[in-house]
XYZ file of C-alpha atoms in Angstrom:
310
model
C 17.614 -16.435 7.564
C 15.917 -19.272 5.678
C 14.837 -22.784 6.599
C 17.150 -25.614 5.565
C 16.150 -29.283 5.775
C 18.331 -31.463 7.988
C 18.639 -35.203 8.573
C 16.038 -36.398 11.082
C 18.760 -38.324 12.915
C 19.886 -34.985 14.352
C 16.616 -34.721 16.245
C 15.406 -31.800 14.109
C 13.808 -31.712 10.681
C 15.073 -28.251 9.770
C 17.284 -25.418 10.912
C 17.762 -21.750 10.113
C 20.741 -20.736 8.000
C 21.937 -17.397 6.714
C 21.767 -18.308 3.014
C 19.532 -15.563 1.629
C 21.030 -12.601 -0.212
C 19.397 -9.330 -1.152
C 20.653 -6.117 -2.698
C 19.482 -2.604 -1.986
C 20.342 0.265 -4.334
C 18.902 3.732 -4.519
C 19.424 7.446 -4.785
C 18.057 10.378 -2.803
C 18.082 14.002 -3.944
C 17.364 17.041 -1.805
C 16.912 20.517 -3.259
C 16.582 23.626 -1.100
C 15.540 26.924 -2.619
C 15.481 30.328 -0.942
C 12.820 31.878 -3.121
C 12.433 35.245 -1.323
C 14.688 36.679 1.370
C 13.714 40.055 2.795
C 13.938 41.608 6.288
C 10.243 41.074 7.054
C 9.337 38.319 4.619
C 11.007 35.134 3.417
C 9.984 31.968 1.611
C 12.020 28.760 1.411
C 11.271 25.463 -0.297
C 12.764 22.027 0.267
C 12.075 19.138 -2.114
C 13.197 15.545 -1.562
C 13.066 12.842 -4.223
C 14.082 9.238 -3.546
C 14.199 6.060 -5.597
C 15.084 2.674 -4.149
C 15.300 -0.831 -5.586
C 15.440 -3.959 -3.428
C 16.117 -7.272 -5.129
C 16.280 -10.931 -4.104
C 19.633 -12.259 -5.305
C 19.629 -15.713 -3.747
C 17.383 -17.958 -1.619
C 19.504 -21.083 -1.632
C 17.941 -24.212 -3.087
C 14.348 -22.991 -2.676
C 12.197 -22.035 -5.665
C 10.371 -19.468 -3.550
C 9.919 -18.410 0.062
C 6.449 -17.327 1.158
C 6.198 -14.160 3.236
C 2.380 -14.004 3.398
C -0.262 -16.485 2.258
C -3.943 -16.129 1.526
C -6.469 -17.410 4.101
C -8.387 -20.660 3.856
C -7.638 -24.367 3.688
C -5.699 -24.003 0.431
C -3.440 -20.971 0.917
C -1.490 -19.423 -1.932
C 1.466 -17.058 -1.839
C 0.561 -13.365 -1.919
C 3.926 -11.905 -0.912
C 7.052 -13.928 -1.380
C 10.721 -14.054 -2.270
C 11.793 -15.397 -5.662
C 15.306 -15.096 -7.018
C 15.638 -12.276 -9.522
C 12.474 -10.456 -8.404
C 12.003 -7.430 -6.118
C 12.049 -8.069 -2.390
C 8.481 -6.830 -1.876
C 6.949 -8.768 -4.768
C 3.219 -9.449 -5.006
C 2.013 -12.772 -6.389
C -1.432 -14.004 -7.318
C -3.712 -15.390 -9.984
C -4.664 -13.396 -13.062
C -8.371 -12.653 -12.702
C -10.485 -13.670 -15.698
C -13.919 -12.331 -14.797
C -16.931 -14.551 -14.110
C -18.588 -17.530 -15.747
C -21.625 -16.380 -17.717
C -23.145 -19.657 -18.911
C -22.639 -23.396 -19.402
C -21.471 -22.915 -23.013
C -18.414 -20.975 -21.788
C -17.502 -23.739 -19.372
C -17.917 -26.427 -22.031
C -15.634 -24.528 -24.423
C -13.074 -24.034 -21.666
C -12.714 -27.810 -21.230
C -11.156 -27.795 -24.686
C -9.205 -24.527 -24.652
C -8.181 -24.709 -20.977
C -8.026 -20.927 -20.834
C -9.409 -20.593 -17.302
C -9.427 -22.464 -14.010
C -11.707 -21.975 -11.021
C -12.490 -23.678 -7.700
C -15.996 -24.486 -8.936
C -17.811 -24.016 -12.211
C -21.042 -22.122 -11.738
C -22.672 -19.061 -13.250
C -21.435 -15.867 -11.627
C -18.459 -17.574 -10.032
C -14.938 -16.185 -10.506
C -12.453 -17.648 -12.922
C -8.699 -17.225 -13.303
C -6.314 -17.680 -16.195
C -4.768 -21.121 -16.508
C -1.175 -20.025 -17.055
C 0.223 -23.474 -17.900
C -3.019 -24.704 -19.570
C -3.150 -27.963 -17.642
C -6.754 -27.557 -16.498
C -5.761 -27.629 -12.812
C -5.695 -24.697 -10.409
C -2.334 -24.724 -8.645
C 0.551 -22.556 -7.484
C 2.015 -22.883 -11.002
C -0.714 -20.458 -12.126
C 0.507 -17.711 -9.799
C 2.199 -14.810 -11.581
C 4.239 -11.789 -10.553
C 1.800 -8.939 -9.895
C 4.154 -6.035 -9.213
C 6.230 -4.481 -6.488
C 5.001 -2.956 -3.229
C 7.871 -0.453 -3.196
C 7.117 2.947 -4.738
C 9.052 4.093 -7.778
C 9.503 7.607 -6.378
C 8.754 9.015 -2.936
C 9.609 12.062 -0.885
C 8.195 15.348 0.310
C 7.791 19.057 -0.337
C 8.233 21.597 2.458
C 7.370 25.294 2.101
C 8.145 27.707 4.938
C 7.041 31.341 5.101
C 8.151 34.031 7.572
C 5.981 37.159 7.738
C 7.033 39.525 10.521
C 6.591 37.293 13.608
C 4.347 34.791 11.810
C 5.799 31.473 10.630
C 3.821 29.165 8.330
C 5.061 25.707 7.348
C 3.295 23.406 4.875
C 4.547 19.869 4.223
C 3.326 17.434 1.562
C 4.429 13.787 1.389
C 4.052 11.804 -1.824
C 4.557 8.304 -3.150
C 4.377 7.350 -6.834
C 4.013 3.766 -8.014
C 3.964 0.555 -6.047
C 1.156 -1.937 -5.492
C -0.838 -2.999 -2.459
C -3.073 -5.962 -1.644
C -6.368 -4.963 -0.080
C -6.578 -8.082 2.053
C -10.083 -7.264 3.282
C -11.427 -7.632 -0.265
C -10.604 -11.327 -0.093
C -13.212 -11.630 2.660
C -15.653 -9.246 1.002
C -15.603 -10.706 -2.503
C -18.684 -12.841 -3.040
C -19.706 -12.676 0.587
C -23.282 -11.987 1.656
C -22.410 -11.747 5.360
C -19.931 -8.857 5.532
C -19.705 -5.172 4.751
C -18.779 -4.556 1.144
C -17.481 -1.789 -1.074
C -19.984 0.135 -3.129
C -18.725 -1.290 -6.442
C -19.792 -4.761 -5.282
C -23.403 -3.698 -5.743
C -22.716 -4.364 -9.434
C -21.995 -8.049 -8.789
C -23.184 -10.728 -11.185
C -26.894 -11.594 -11.033
C -28.782 -13.864 -13.456
C -31.490 -11.251 -14.073
C -30.262 -7.809 -13.009
C -26.634 -8.015 -14.116
C -25.810 -11.163 -16.124
C -22.731 -9.625 -17.848
C -20.912 -8.452 -14.713
C -17.344 -9.580 -14.012
C -17.740 -9.092 -10.261
C -18.445 -12.428 -8.494
C -22.000 -13.064 -7.405
C -23.020 -12.794 -3.761
C -22.554 -16.142 -2.042
C -19.438 -17.089 -4.036
C -17.045 -16.213 -1.242
C -15.340 -19.601 -1.066
C -14.550 -19.330 -4.788
C -13.574 -15.638 -4.780
C -11.383 -15.700 -1.662
C -8.226 -16.204 -3.691
C -5.350 -13.755 -4.192
C -5.453 -12.134 -7.620
C -5.036 -8.813 -9.372
C -8.725 -8.236 -8.573
C -7.583 -7.171 -5.070
C -4.355 -5.383 -6.101
C -4.349 -1.605 -6.391
C -2.069 1.309 -7.153
C -0.647 2.631 -3.869
C 0.272 6.127 -5.126
C -0.806 9.030 -2.938
C -0.301 12.677 -2.068
C -0.739 13.582 1.593
C -1.023 16.994 3.221
C 0.974 15.756 6.161
C 1.583 18.844 8.221
C 0.685 22.528 8.530
C 2.183 24.632 11.310
C 1.287 28.214 12.184
C 3.146 30.082 14.895
C 3.429 33.690 15.951
C 6.083 35.185 18.215
C 5.352 38.229 20.363
C 8.518 40.184 21.153
C 8.264 41.435 24.767
C 11.806 42.719 25.337
C 10.704 46.344 25.139
C 7.675 45.835 27.410
C 8.944 43.671 30.235
C 12.190 42.444 31.713
C 10.738 39.078 32.745
C 10.087 37.628 29.297
C 11.922 37.850 26.000
C 9.019 36.561 23.872
C 5.958 34.323 23.738
C 5.271 31.979 20.821
C 1.789 30.605 20.158
C 1.593 27.699 17.714
C -0.935 25.281 16.240
C -0.024 22.209 14.183
C -2.299 20.000 12.085
C -1.149 16.462 11.251
C -2.450 14.192 8.498
C -4.904 16.768 7.209
C -5.788 15.349 3.791
C -5.078 12.390 1.529
C -5.424 12.176 -2.254
C -5.370 8.609 -3.622
C -7.270 6.242 -5.918
C -6.854 3.362 -3.469
C -10.221 1.955 -2.350
C -9.081 1.224 1.212
C -8.500 3.648 4.055
C -4.841 4.430 3.432
C -2.259 2.928 1.020
C 0.649 3.904 3.286
C 0.079 1.115 5.810
C 1.365 -2.299 6.726
C -0.755 -4.162 9.245
C 1.311 -7.340 9.005
C 3.991 -7.059 11.645
C 5.583 -10.522 11.590
C 8.142 -9.614 8.917
C 10.441 -6.617 9.021
C 10.710 -6.632 5.229
C 7.036 -7.035 4.351
C 5.657 -3.750 3.082
C 2.159 -2.444 2.322
C -0.227 -5.137 3.509
C -3.656 -3.738 4.293
C -5.573 -6.060 6.589
C -8.172 -3.459 7.417
C -5.716 -1.267 9.291
C -7.410 1.599 11.111
C -6.884 4.873 9.224
C -4.382 7.364 10.554
C -5.959 9.928 12.832
C -6.078 13.636 12.133
C -4.490 15.540 14.997
C -4.239 19.164 16.099
C -1.633 20.287 18.614
C -1.621 23.668 20.364
C 1.437 24.970 22.192
C 2.753 27.993 24.087
C 6.456 28.728 24.443
C 7.801 31.264 26.958
C 11.410 32.436 26.751
C 12.955 34.370 29.643
């Protein structure tokens, strides 16, 4: 459903029409292996591998449709739909480091290599894609796809006498994510910051840094590949241990008792600098994937249970 302009004589300036078209193609493979099968011991493995590609085939007469914009008085598209690109496309400026001195800025007036909201030492700069000397939406470029290239899981299950052990790993390879909170952190002197921001530009201590100086928040609060990260991860999602006591020879009241403990979300391996790359804290769009607006990290849980069978 996309917005279509209508004649104002109708009493409305626009209406929704079903003119958008997307395609969704993928493949999923599941492999189950019975590695060891013995009367008192067995080991089985199940591996799932999936690949999916979502594409925007048509958006009517529009050049683009914004799904999520950056904050501020001059918002720019961060996630949006453009014909011929993936559905969960990321858009932003190409980060060009920081201004080091007045000579760089004077040279740039001729070459028009960079654009920036303001020209000052330690302030951020971005590549001028069309070399017109003006910062605009025409300088936004495709920054990658939020969808992973491969994803799935690996389940191993062991049976040893009455003991059952299950270990499940979930993985995701490829895909990008915007760390939205970095837009507020970058150049700010009033908010919590990541450790790497201690290396921000400073005229004396760190004059060659490409991290915006403290106090340059209004200039640095723009969507760019500076805030885009690889969303790949490996998660130890679940471990279950259970033991069944066979009571049929000892009592007529109970057949068996099973004691079990399950751990959820036990460990996460990722290079992402936020809490968790497998999040989406933007709930206004059913298609928008992997937007981290400071989402609270998933909790680690332990569940204990007792099962009685008569």
